[in-house]
Tab-separated table of C-alpha atoms and ligand atoms in Angstrom:
chain	number	residue	atom	x	y	z
A	26	MET	CA	-34.519	-19.764	-13.376
A	27	THR	CA	-34.003	-21.614	-10.136
A	28	ASP	CA	-30.480	-22.303	-8.966
A	29	THR	CA	-30.668	-25.908	-7.838
A	30	ARG	CA	-26.975	-26.622	-7.564
A	31	PRO	CA	-25.659	-27.280	-4.092
A	32	ASP	CA	-23.912	-24.277	-2.630
A	33	PRO	CA	-20.198	-24.976	-2.130
A	34	ALA	CA	-20.320	-23.265	1.236
A	35	GLY	CA	-23.239	-25.445	2.258
A	36	ALA	CA	-25.641	-22.531	2.564
A	37	PRO	CA	-28.879	-22.185	0.614
A	38	ALA	CA	-28.892	-20.505	-2.773
A	39	HIS	CA	-31.071	-17.377	-3.112
A	40	ARG	CA	-29.794	-16.209	0.190
A	41	GLU	CA	-31.597	-13.357	1.910
A	42	LYS	CA	-29.728	-10.101	2.164
A	43	PRO	CA	-27.861	-9.998	5.469
A	44	GLU	CA	-29.408	-7.672	8.020
A	45	THR	CA	-26.244	-5.978	9.202
A	46	ARG	CA	-24.108	-3.868	6.912
A	47	PRO	CA	-20.544	-2.867	7.733
A	48	ALA	CA	-20.942	0.541	9.405
A	49	ARG	CA	-18.120	1.853	7.221
A	50	PRO	CA	-18.008	-0.120	3.956
A	51	TYR	CA	-14.637	1.369	2.983
A	52	PHE	CA	-12.346	-1.510	2.018
A	53	SER	CA	-10.449	0.089	-0.878
A	54	SER	CA	-6.707	-0.578	-1.038
A	55	GLY	CA	-5.975	3.041	-1.789
A	56	PRO	CA	-7.052	5.645	-1.069
A	57	CYS	CA	-8.025	3.712	2.052
A	58	ALA	CA	-10.657	4.284	4.733
A	59	LYS	CA	-10.348	7.479	6.731
A	60	PRO	CA	-9.520	7.022	10.416
A	61	PRO	CA	-12.603	6.245	12.538
A	62	GLY	CA	-14.193	9.509	13.665
A	63	TRP	CA	-12.716	11.491	10.787
A	64	ALA	CA	-14.794	14.420	9.505
A	65	PRO	CA	-13.632	17.321	7.331
A	66	GLU	CA	-14.689	19.878	9.936
A	67	LYS	CA	-12.323	18.273	12.431
A	68	LEU	CA	-9.251	19.263	10.408
A	69	ALA	CA	-7.169	22.185	11.630
A	70	ILE	CA	-7.333	24.790	8.889
A	71	GLY	CA	-5.250	27.628	10.319
A	72	SER	CA	-2.438	26.952	7.838
A	73	LEU	CA	-4.745	27.085	4.799
A	74	GLY	CA	-4.527	30.218	2.695
A	75	ARG	CA	-1.105	30.905	4.208
A	76	SER	CA	2.354	30.421	2.751
A	77	HIS	CA	3.726	26.949	3.365
A	78	ARG	CA	6.974	28.768	4.140
A	79	SER	CA	5.368	30.915	6.845
A	80	LYS	CA	6.296	30.118	10.436
A	81	LEU	CA	2.961	28.343	10.849
A	82	GLY	CA	3.187	26.440	7.553
A	83	LYS	CA	6.662	25.152	8.324
A	84	ALA	CA	5.629	24.264	11.875
A	85	ARG	CA	2.712	22.139	10.616
A	86	LEU	CA	4.918	20.367	8.047
A	87	GLY	CA	7.541	19.812	10.766
A	88	HIS	CA	4.829	18.497	13.106
A	89	ALA	CA	3.709	15.963	10.463
A	90	ILE	CA	7.328	14.839	10.048
A	91	GLU	CA	7.872	14.425	13.787
A	92	LEU	CA	4.625	12.479	14.212
A	93	MET	CA	5.611	10.153	11.379
A	94	ARG	CA	9.068	9.633	12.857
A	95	ASP	CA	7.545	8.780	16.207
A	96	LEU	CA	4.879	6.395	14.842
A	97	LEU	CA	7.312	4.645	12.513
A	98	ARG	CA	9.823	4.262	15.380
A	99	LEU	CA	12.377	5.645	12.964
A	100	PRO	CA	15.923	5.787	14.388
A	101	ASP	CA	17.869	9.062	14.394
A	102	THR	CA	20.125	7.580	11.693
A	103	HIS	CA	17.296	7.975	9.150
A	104	ARG	CA	15.948	11.184	7.629
A	105	ILE	CA	12.288	11.593	6.694
A	106	GLY	CA	10.823	14.220	4.379
A	107	ILE	CA	7.711	15.141	2.430
A	108	VAL	CA	8.116	15.191	-1.358
A	109	PRO	CA	5.863	15.666	-4.395
A	110	GLY	CA	4.030	13.011	-6.375
A	111	SER	CA	2.646	10.583	-3.793
A	112	ASP	CA	4.491	7.272	-3.388
A	113	THR	CA	5.353	7.155	-7.100
A	114	GLY	CA	7.020	10.558	-6.848
A	115	ALA	CA	9.022	9.544	-3.793
A	116	PHE	CA	10.169	6.222	-5.266
A	117	GLU	CA	11.057	7.696	-8.647
A	118	MET	CA	12.936	10.509	-6.919
A	119	ALA	CA	15.038	7.850	-5.179
A	120	MET	CA	15.591	5.899	-8.397
A	121	TRP	CA	16.515	8.930	-10.458
A	122	THR	CA	18.888	10.405	-7.877
A	123	MET	CA	20.686	7.269	-6.704
A	124	LEU	CA	20.651	4.546	-9.369
A	125	GLY	CA	23.390	4.040	-11.922
A	126	ALA	CA	26.263	3.966	-9.453
A	127	ARG	CA	26.372	0.150	-9.329
A	128	PRO	CA	24.469	-2.832	-10.788
A	129	VAL	CA	20.748	-2.989	-10.048
A	130	THR	CA	18.470	-5.875	-9.076
A	131	CYS	CA	14.701	-5.490	-9.316
A	132	LEU	CA	12.296	-7.850	-7.589
A	133	ALA	CA	8.866	-8.006	-9.173
A	134	TRP	CA	5.909	-10.121	-8.151
A	135	GLU	CA	3.015	-7.815	-8.943
A	136	SER	CA	2.074	-4.702	-10.838
A	137	PHE	CA	3.901	-1.965	-8.926
A	138	GLY	CA	7.202	-3.866	-8.724
A	139	GLU	CA	6.890	-4.400	-12.474
A	140	GLY	CA	6.414	-0.653	-12.847
A	141	TRP	CA	9.794	-0.015	-11.239
A	142	VAL	CA	11.400	-2.553	-13.621
A	143	THR	CA	9.921	-0.640	-16.553
A	144	ASP	CA	11.297	2.632	-15.176
A	145	ALA	CA	14.761	1.162	-14.667
A	146	VAL	CA	14.903	-0.402	-18.126
A	147	LYS	CA	12.989	1.954	-20.380
A	148	GLN	CA	13.533	5.323	-18.731
A	149	LEU	CA	16.893	5.075	-17.005
A	150	LYS	CA	18.232	2.593	-19.616
A	151	LEU	CA	19.746	0.411	-16.908
A	152	GLU	CA	20.116	-3.322	-17.317
A	153	PRO	CA	18.850	-4.652	-14.009
A	154	GLN	CA	18.830	-8.272	-13.036
A	155	VAL	CA	15.120	-8.985	-12.619
A	156	LEU	CA	13.902	-11.642	-10.205
A	157	ARG	CA	10.229	-12.295	-10.892
A	158	ALA	CA	7.426	-14.386	-9.470
A	159	ASP	CA	3.819	-14.869	-10.505
A	160	TYR	CA	0.922	-13.299	-8.648
A	161	GLY	CA	0.627	-15.097	-5.331
A	162	ALA	CA	4.322	-15.939	-4.918
A	163	LEU	CA	7.629	-14.255	-4.045
A	164	PRO	CA	10.843	-14.562	-6.052
A	165	ASP	CA	13.749	-16.380	-4.399
A	166	LEU	CA	14.913	-13.786	-1.887
A	167	GLY	CA	18.011	-15.888	-1.188
A	168	ALA	CA	19.165	-15.313	-4.784
A	169	VAL	CA	19.528	-11.548	-4.362
A	170	ASP	CA	23.013	-10.189	-4.997
A	171	TRP	CA	23.599	-7.539	-2.348
A	172	SER	CA	26.576	-6.064	-4.144
A	173	SER	CA	23.881	-4.484	-6.332
A	174	ASP	CA	21.234	-1.886	-5.493
A	175	VAL	CA	17.990	-3.766	-4.849
A	176	LEU	CA	14.493	-2.436	-5.629
A	177	PHE	CA	11.404	-4.130	-4.217
A	178	THR	CA	7.929	-3.529	-2.810
A	179	TRP	CA	7.682	-4.451	0.876
A	180	ASN	CA	4.016	-5.296	0.427
A	181	GLY	CA	2.780	-6.019	-3.084
A	182	THR	CA	-0.558	-4.251	-2.968
A	183	THR	CA	-1.954	-5.908	-6.085
A	184	SER	CA	-1.078	-9.535	-5.234
A	185	GLY	CA	-1.329	-9.465	-1.461
A	186	VAL	CA	2.188	-10.881	-1.160
A	187	ARG	CA	4.753	-9.241	1.124
A	188	VAL	CA	8.295	-9.977	2.166
A	189	PRO	CA	8.080	-11.845	5.482
A	190	ASP	CA	10.711	-9.730	7.285
A	191	GLY	CA	14.091	-8.111	6.670
A	192	ASP	CA	16.236	-11.179	7.404
A	193	TRP	CA	16.978	-11.728	3.696
A	194	ILE	CA	18.534	-8.241	3.405
A	195	ALA	CA	22.286	-8.560	3.963
A	196	ALA	CA	23.558	-6.588	6.940
A	197	ASP	CA	26.898	-6.116	5.136
A	198	ARG	CA	25.351	-5.184	1.784
A	199	GLU	CA	27.398	-3.046	-0.589
A	200	GLY	CA	24.352	-1.964	-2.569
A	201	LEU	CA	21.401	-0.009	-1.245
A	202	SER	CA	17.983	-1.468	-0.391
A	203	PHE	CA	15.128	0.529	-1.934
A	204	ALA	CA	11.765	-0.437	-0.399
A	205	ASP	CA	8.515	0.789	-1.864
A	206	ALA	CA	6.761	0.449	1.478
A	207	THR	CA	3.556	2.321	0.780
A	208	SER	CA	1.199	-0.431	1.903
A	209	ALA	CA	3.586	-1.706	4.591
A	210	VAL	CA	4.540	1.187	6.866
A	211	PHE	CA	2.363	1.601	9.985
A	212	ALA	CA	1.241	-2.025	9.451
A	213	TYR	CA	4.442	-4.025	9.966
A	214	ASP	CA	7.419	-3.636	12.227
A	215	MET	CA	10.025	-2.287	9.820
A	216	PRO	CA	13.703	-3.247	10.385
A	217	TRP	CA	15.062	0.209	9.615
A	218	GLU	CA	18.707	-0.853	9.877
A	219	LYS	CA	18.108	-2.993	6.760
A	220	ILE	CA	16.386	-0.218	4.811
A	221	ASP	CA	18.423	2.446	3.019
A	222	VAL	CA	15.499	4.012	1.156
A	223	ALA	CA	11.795	3.682	1.915
A	224	THR	CA	8.853	5.484	0.401
A	225	PHE	CA	5.164	5.711	1.077
A	226	SER	CA	2.140	7.931	0.765
A	227	TRP	CA	-0.434	8.972	3.347
A	228	GLN	CA	-3.286	7.481	1.340
A	229	LYS	CA	-2.716	3.904	2.517
A	230	VAL	CA	-2.568	2.726	6.171
A	231	LEU	CA	-3.126	6.252	7.507
A	232	GLY	CA	-6.235	6.831	5.385
A	233	GLY	CA	-4.802	10.189	4.352
A	234	GLU	CA	-4.814	11.857	0.956
A	235	GLY	CA	-2.671	11.115	-2.083
A	236	GLY	CA	-0.550	13.812	-3.672
A	237	HIS	CA	2.449	13.810	-1.372
A	238	GLY	CA	5.060	11.159	-0.962
A	239	VAL	CA	7.233	10.483	2.035
A	240	LEU	CA	10.907	9.693	1.522
A	241	ILE	CA	13.013	7.984	4.179
A	242	LEU	CA	16.775	7.899	3.742
A	243	GLY	CA	19.266	5.923	5.776
A	244	PRO	CA	22.883	7.107	6.140
A	245	ARG	CA	24.157	5.039	3.226
A	246	ALA	CA	21.560	6.550	0.898
A	247	VAL	CA	22.638	10.019	1.996
A	248	GLU	CA	26.242	9.068	1.325
A	249	ARG	CA	25.228	7.941	-2.185
A	250	LEU	CA	23.545	11.273	-2.837
A	251	GLN	CA	26.600	13.152	-1.628
A	252	THR	CA	29.123	11.157	-3.641
A	253	TYR	CA	27.326	10.297	-6.879
A	254	THR	CA	25.851	12.412	-9.656
A	255	PRO	CA	23.647	10.516	-12.102
A	256	PRO	CA	24.350	10.979	-15.813
A	257	TRP	CA	20.738	11.895	-16.691
A	258	PRO	CA	18.957	15.213	-16.178
A	259	LEU	CA	16.962	15.646	-12.968
A	260	PRO	CA	13.709	17.605	-12.890
A	261	LYS	CA	13.590	20.217	-10.152
A	262	ILE	CA	11.090	18.182	-8.114
A	263	PHE	CA	13.604	15.308	-7.870
A	264	ARG	CA	16.554	17.400	-6.727
A	265	LEU	CA	17.711	16.543	-3.220
A	266	MET	CA	21.115	18.151	-3.568
A	267	ALA	CA	21.719	21.880	-3.597
A	268	LYS	CA	25.159	23.400	-4.134
A	269	ALA	CA	26.885	20.023	-3.639
A	270	ALA	CA	25.179	19.497	-0.280
A	271	LEU	CA	22.107	17.558	0.781
A	272	ASN	CA	19.048	19.793	0.914
A	273	GLU	CA	18.454	19.242	4.637
A	274	GLY	CA	15.454	21.563	4.561
A	275	VAL	CA	13.385	18.821	2.908
A	276	PHE	CA	13.677	16.806	6.119
A	277	LYS	CA	12.481	19.706	8.258
A	278	GLY	CA	9.382	20.583	6.277
A	279	GLU	CA	10.922	22.954	3.744
A	280	THR	CA	9.346	21.204	0.791
A	281	ILE	CA	10.837	21.421	-2.722
A	282	ASN	CA	7.642	22.941	-4.082
A	283	THR	CA	4.212	23.877	-2.764
A	284	PRO	CA	2.420	21.147	-0.827
A	285	SER	CA	-1.326	20.949	-0.211
A	286	MET	CA	-1.653	22.128	3.379
A	287	LEU	CA	-5.124	20.560	3.393
A	288	ALA	CA	-3.545	17.161	2.650
A	289	VAL	CA	-0.930	17.881	5.328
A	290	GLU	CA	-3.607	18.743	7.915
A	291	ASP	CA	-5.505	15.619	6.945
A	292	ALA	CA	-2.360	13.530	7.480
A	293	ILE	CA	-1.800	15.223	10.847
A	294	PHE	CA	-5.352	14.254	11.860
A	295	ALA	CA	-4.617	10.607	11.008
A	296	LEU	CA	-1.240	10.657	12.754
A	297	GLU	CA	-2.696	12.228	15.903
A	298	TRP	CA	-5.496	9.656	15.862
A	299	ALA	CA	-2.858	6.921	15.617
A	300	LYS	CA	-0.937	8.388	18.525
A	301	LEU	CA	-4.082	8.695	20.608
A	302	ILE	CA	-5.076	5.053	20.166
A	303	GLY	CA	-1.638	3.828	21.257
A	304	GLY	CA	0.832	4.557	18.478
A	305	ALA	CA	2.739	2.041	16.377
A	306	GLU	CA	1.718	-0.961	18.460
A	307	ALA	CA	-1.972	-0.104	18.212
A	308	LEU	CA	-1.755	0.350	14.443
A	309	LEU	CA	-0.026	-3.001	14.028
A	310	ALA	CA	-2.494	-4.725	16.366
A	311	ARG	CA	-5.521	-3.304	14.552
A	312	THR	CA	-4.126	-4.467	11.209
A	313	GLU	CA	-3.428	-7.945	12.632
A	314	ALA	CA	-6.950	-8.165	14.063
A	315	ASN	CA	-8.522	-7.111	10.766
A	316	ALA	CA	-6.478	-9.593	8.754
A	317	ALA	CA	-7.325	-12.350	11.260
A	318	ALA	CA	-11.054	-11.518	11.013
A	319	LEU	CA	-10.877	-11.781	7.229
A	320	ASP	CA	-8.872	-14.976	7.465
A	321	ARG	CA	-11.658	-16.537	9.547
A	322	ILE	CA	-14.155	-15.608	6.828
A	323	VAL	CA	-11.942	-17.222	4.182
A	324	ALA	CA	-11.337	-20.366	6.262
A	325	ALA	CA	-15.110	-20.900	6.660
A	326	ARG	CA	-15.799	-20.824	2.910
A	327	ASP	CA	-14.413	-23.295	0.412
A	328	TRP	CA	-15.127	-20.928	-2.491
A	329	LEU	CA	-12.817	-18.249	-1.069
A	330	GLY	CA	-9.049	-18.611	-0.903
A	331	HIS	CA	-5.889	-16.548	-0.484
A	332	LEU	CA	-3.973	-15.608	-3.628
A	333	ALA	CA	-0.776	-15.566	-1.537
A	334	ALA	CA	0.081	-19.246	-1.239
A	335	ASP	CA	2.424	-19.024	1.751
A	336	PRO	CA	0.846	-17.652	4.959
A	337	ALA	CA	4.236	-16.187	5.976
A	338	THR	CA	4.197	-13.912	2.927
A	339	ARG	CA	0.485	-13.090	3.054
A	340	SER	CA	-0.272	-9.399	3.273
A	341	LYS	CA	-2.024	-8.095	6.363
A	342	THR	CA	-3.091	-4.924	4.585
A	343	SER	CA	-4.088	-5.584	0.953
A	344	VAL	CA	-5.515	-9.059	1.319
A	345	CYS	CA	-6.135	-10.618	-2.115
A	346	LEU	CA	-8.655	-13.433	-2.379
A	347	THR	CA	-9.486	-15.984	-5.047
A	348	VAL	CA	-13.141	-16.741	-5.769
A	349	ALA	CA	-13.895	-20.230	-7.089
A	350	GLY	CA	-15.172	-20.186	-10.668
A	351	ALA	CA	-15.169	-16.392	-10.934
A	352	ASP	CA	-13.977	-14.576	-14.024
A	353	GLU	CA	-13.515	-10.815	-14.333
A	354	ALA	CA	-17.179	-10.282	-15.221
A	355	MET	CA	-18.418	-12.176	-12.191
A	356	ILE	CA	-16.060	-10.280	-9.881
A	357	LYS	CA	-17.316	-7.047	-11.405
A	358	THR	CA	-20.889	-8.126	-10.729
A	359	MET	CA	-20.081	-9.001	-7.122
A	360	ALA	CA	-18.262	-5.744	-6.520
A	361	SER	CA	-21.011	-3.678	-8.161
A	362	LEU	CA	-23.752	-5.402	-6.146
A	363	LEU	CA	-21.873	-4.789	-2.913
A	364	GLU	CA	-21.274	-1.170	-3.810
A	365	LEU	CA	-24.944	-0.675	-4.695
A	366	GLU	CA	-25.936	-2.161	-1.357
A	367	GLU	CA	-23.370	0.054	0.399
A	368	ALA	CA	-21.961	-3.105	1.932
A	369	ALA	CA	-18.448	-2.833	0.460
A	370	TYR	CA	-16.749	-0.309	-1.794
A	371	ASP	CA	-13.893	-0.981	-4.216
A	372	ILE	CA	-13.111	-4.616	-3.485
A	373	ALA	CA	-12.521	-5.976	-7.006
A	374	SER	CA	-8.898	-6.995	-7.541
A	375	TYR	CA	-6.501	-4.600	-9.277
A	376	ARG	CA	-6.909	-4.365	-13.053
A	377	ASP	CA	-3.635	-6.192	-13.838
A	378	ALA	CA	-4.084	-8.879	-11.175
A	379	PRO	CA	-5.944	-12.203	-11.539
A	380	PRO	CA	-9.724	-11.768	-11.059
A	381	GLY	CA	-10.574	-11.896	-7.371
A	382	LEU	CA	-11.375	-9.729	-4.390
A	383	ARG	CA	-9.028	-7.419	-2.517
A	384	ILE	CA	-10.006	-6.279	0.933
A	385	TRP	CA	-7.997	-3.699	2.824
A	386	CYS	CA	-7.280	-4.632	6.413
A	387	GLY	CA	-5.143	-1.643	7.427
A	388	ALA	CA	-5.535	0.097	10.769
A	389	THR	CA	-8.246	2.566	9.766
A	390	VAL	CA	-10.685	-0.306	9.103
A	391	GLU	CA	-12.705	-1.680	12.029
A	392	ALA	CA	-12.603	-5.458	12.681
A	393	GLU	CA	-16.374	-5.570	13.194
A	394	ASP	CA	-16.849	-4.149	9.702
A	395	ILE	CA	-14.724	-6.955	8.267
A	396	GLU	CA	-16.804	-9.443	10.271
A	397	ALA	CA	-20.037	-7.924	8.959
A	398	LEU	CA	-18.690	-8.247	5.423
A	399	GLY	CA	-18.607	-12.079	5.483
A	400	PRO	CA	-22.373	-12.705	4.971
A	401	TRP	CA	-22.435	-10.002	2.305
A	402	LEU	CA	-19.725	-11.807	0.361
A	403	ASP	CA	-21.878	-14.966	0.493
A	404	TRP	CA	-24.874	-13.008	-0.738
A	405	ALA	CA	-22.958	-11.320	-3.565
A	406	TYR	CA	-21.410	-14.632	-4.634
A	407	ASP	CA	-24.853	-16.241	-4.873
A	408	GLN	CA	-26.332	-13.299	-6.732
A	409	ALA	CA	-23.440	-13.139	-9.192
A	410	ARG	CA	-23.671	-16.870	-9.921
A	411	ILE	CA	-27.403	-16.601	-10.527
A	412	GLN	CA	-26.875	-13.624	-12.856
A	413	GLU	CA	-24.155	-15.530	-14.735
A	414	ASP	CA	-26.397	-18.563	-15.150
A	415	ASN	CA	-29.218	-16.390	-16.394
A	416	SER	CA	-26.974	-14.798	-18.987
A	417	HIS	CA	-25.567	-18.184	-20.149
A	418	PRO	CA	-28.554	-20.555	-19.782
A	419	GLY	CA	-27.767	-24.208	-20.321
A	420	GLU	CA	-23.982	-23.819	-19.993
A	421	GLY	CA	-22.387	-25.981	-17.359
A	422	ARG	CA	-19.881	-24.260	-15.099
A	423	ASP	CA	-17.591	-25.543	-12.435
A	424	PRO	CA	-18.408	-24.040	-9.101
B	1626	PLP	C1	3.141	-0.853	-3.885
B	1626	PLP	C2	2.653	0.418	-4.494
B	1626	PLP	N1	3.531	1.252	-5.085
B	1626	PLP	C3	3.144	2.408	-5.627
B	1626	PLP	C4	1.824	2.797	-5.624
B	1626	PLP	C5	1.439	4.102	-6.243
B	1626	PLP	O1	1.115	4.948	-5.209
B	1626	PLP	P1	0.727	6.478	-5.433
B	1626	PLP	O2	-0.510	6.464	-6.243
B	1626	PLP	O3	0.535	6.948	-4.023
B	1626	PLP	O4	1.850	7.120	-6.130
B	1626	PLP	C6	0.869	1.978	-5.027
B	1626	PLP	C7	-0.547	2.369	-5.023
B	1626	PLP	O5	-1.428	1.609	-4.716
B	1626	PLP	C8	1.297	0.763	-4.443
B	1626	PLP	O6	0.416	-0.032	-3.868
């Protein structure tokens, strides 16, 4: 069957396959692309097969912590430690150890923020005030009551909507700010003085491995830990207090339980790469350049759009795109075709999000690979429409 409809982008249907593929078609929003030049044989493996509490093991964990502190431009007021359970583990550790002391507000505008609401309500049996927005939007940040503890995702990975900055966080807040910042750190300039708790995992902007979380605590969060004991039981892997004192070892590399030293060495590789290319500024600039390259692709095609309505709240890492006329099946077809062609891996939107594409623009992705992706998106869109028409002959469909 011949596709005779005009192409909304003005290009011919039955497009030829583009000649140039992205050199590294890794656009997944987590685990994300490895740093350019990464290879398993480049990892330092001296700490493998050794105790993580040996002098060497502790030194490598301490090195990872110091590199993170440096690259995040974290002030001395804030502690940073490696904890179990990837970002989820770190965020739940913060919730379980600190919530319950005062009222709670949860902001939810995509899947992971909703997950923290579920935890607060169903597991901790709290009654948070929940400020919600649909995919693509932010709740009213001006409506947040800062006498409560406030939980939010800095960058909503599944909707591509982020908070624009930290200006909406009250400087004189009585409650604590809890930021799930897993797809935000190393990509945005974080106003640490406004953040009492932040969590992330190495698998996002650093292109590291999952498994371990990173927990950042400001002085007010530490004070909460030291003055408040939650009424519920705490599993050992959540315990940050020992004998009525903060377990300071966690922030020096004395992990609560056994970490994967392979994952640690992998993170060190990424952090050293980041330092080598110019540190925090270089990471932010690479992310900006990638997001701008993708934005140019979107602007040139009327069938592609941003799910995040307001450019000021549009993610620069997990960029979520709408595709005109596409349902879940068509997105699946596009994503599968691109994977088969090794042109793009893992770019279908998250399972709970509206059907669309999600393209990671974090620092480990190269801008020229994003640029090379544009013609492949055109090709996949054409192919998917033709396949849809063939499977529903005679049915009209809006473009
Ligand atoms: C905002 C956000 N929170 C939490 C998670 C869960 O992270 P992890 O699998 O590292 O625990 C993700 C993963 O994509 C995320 O994007």
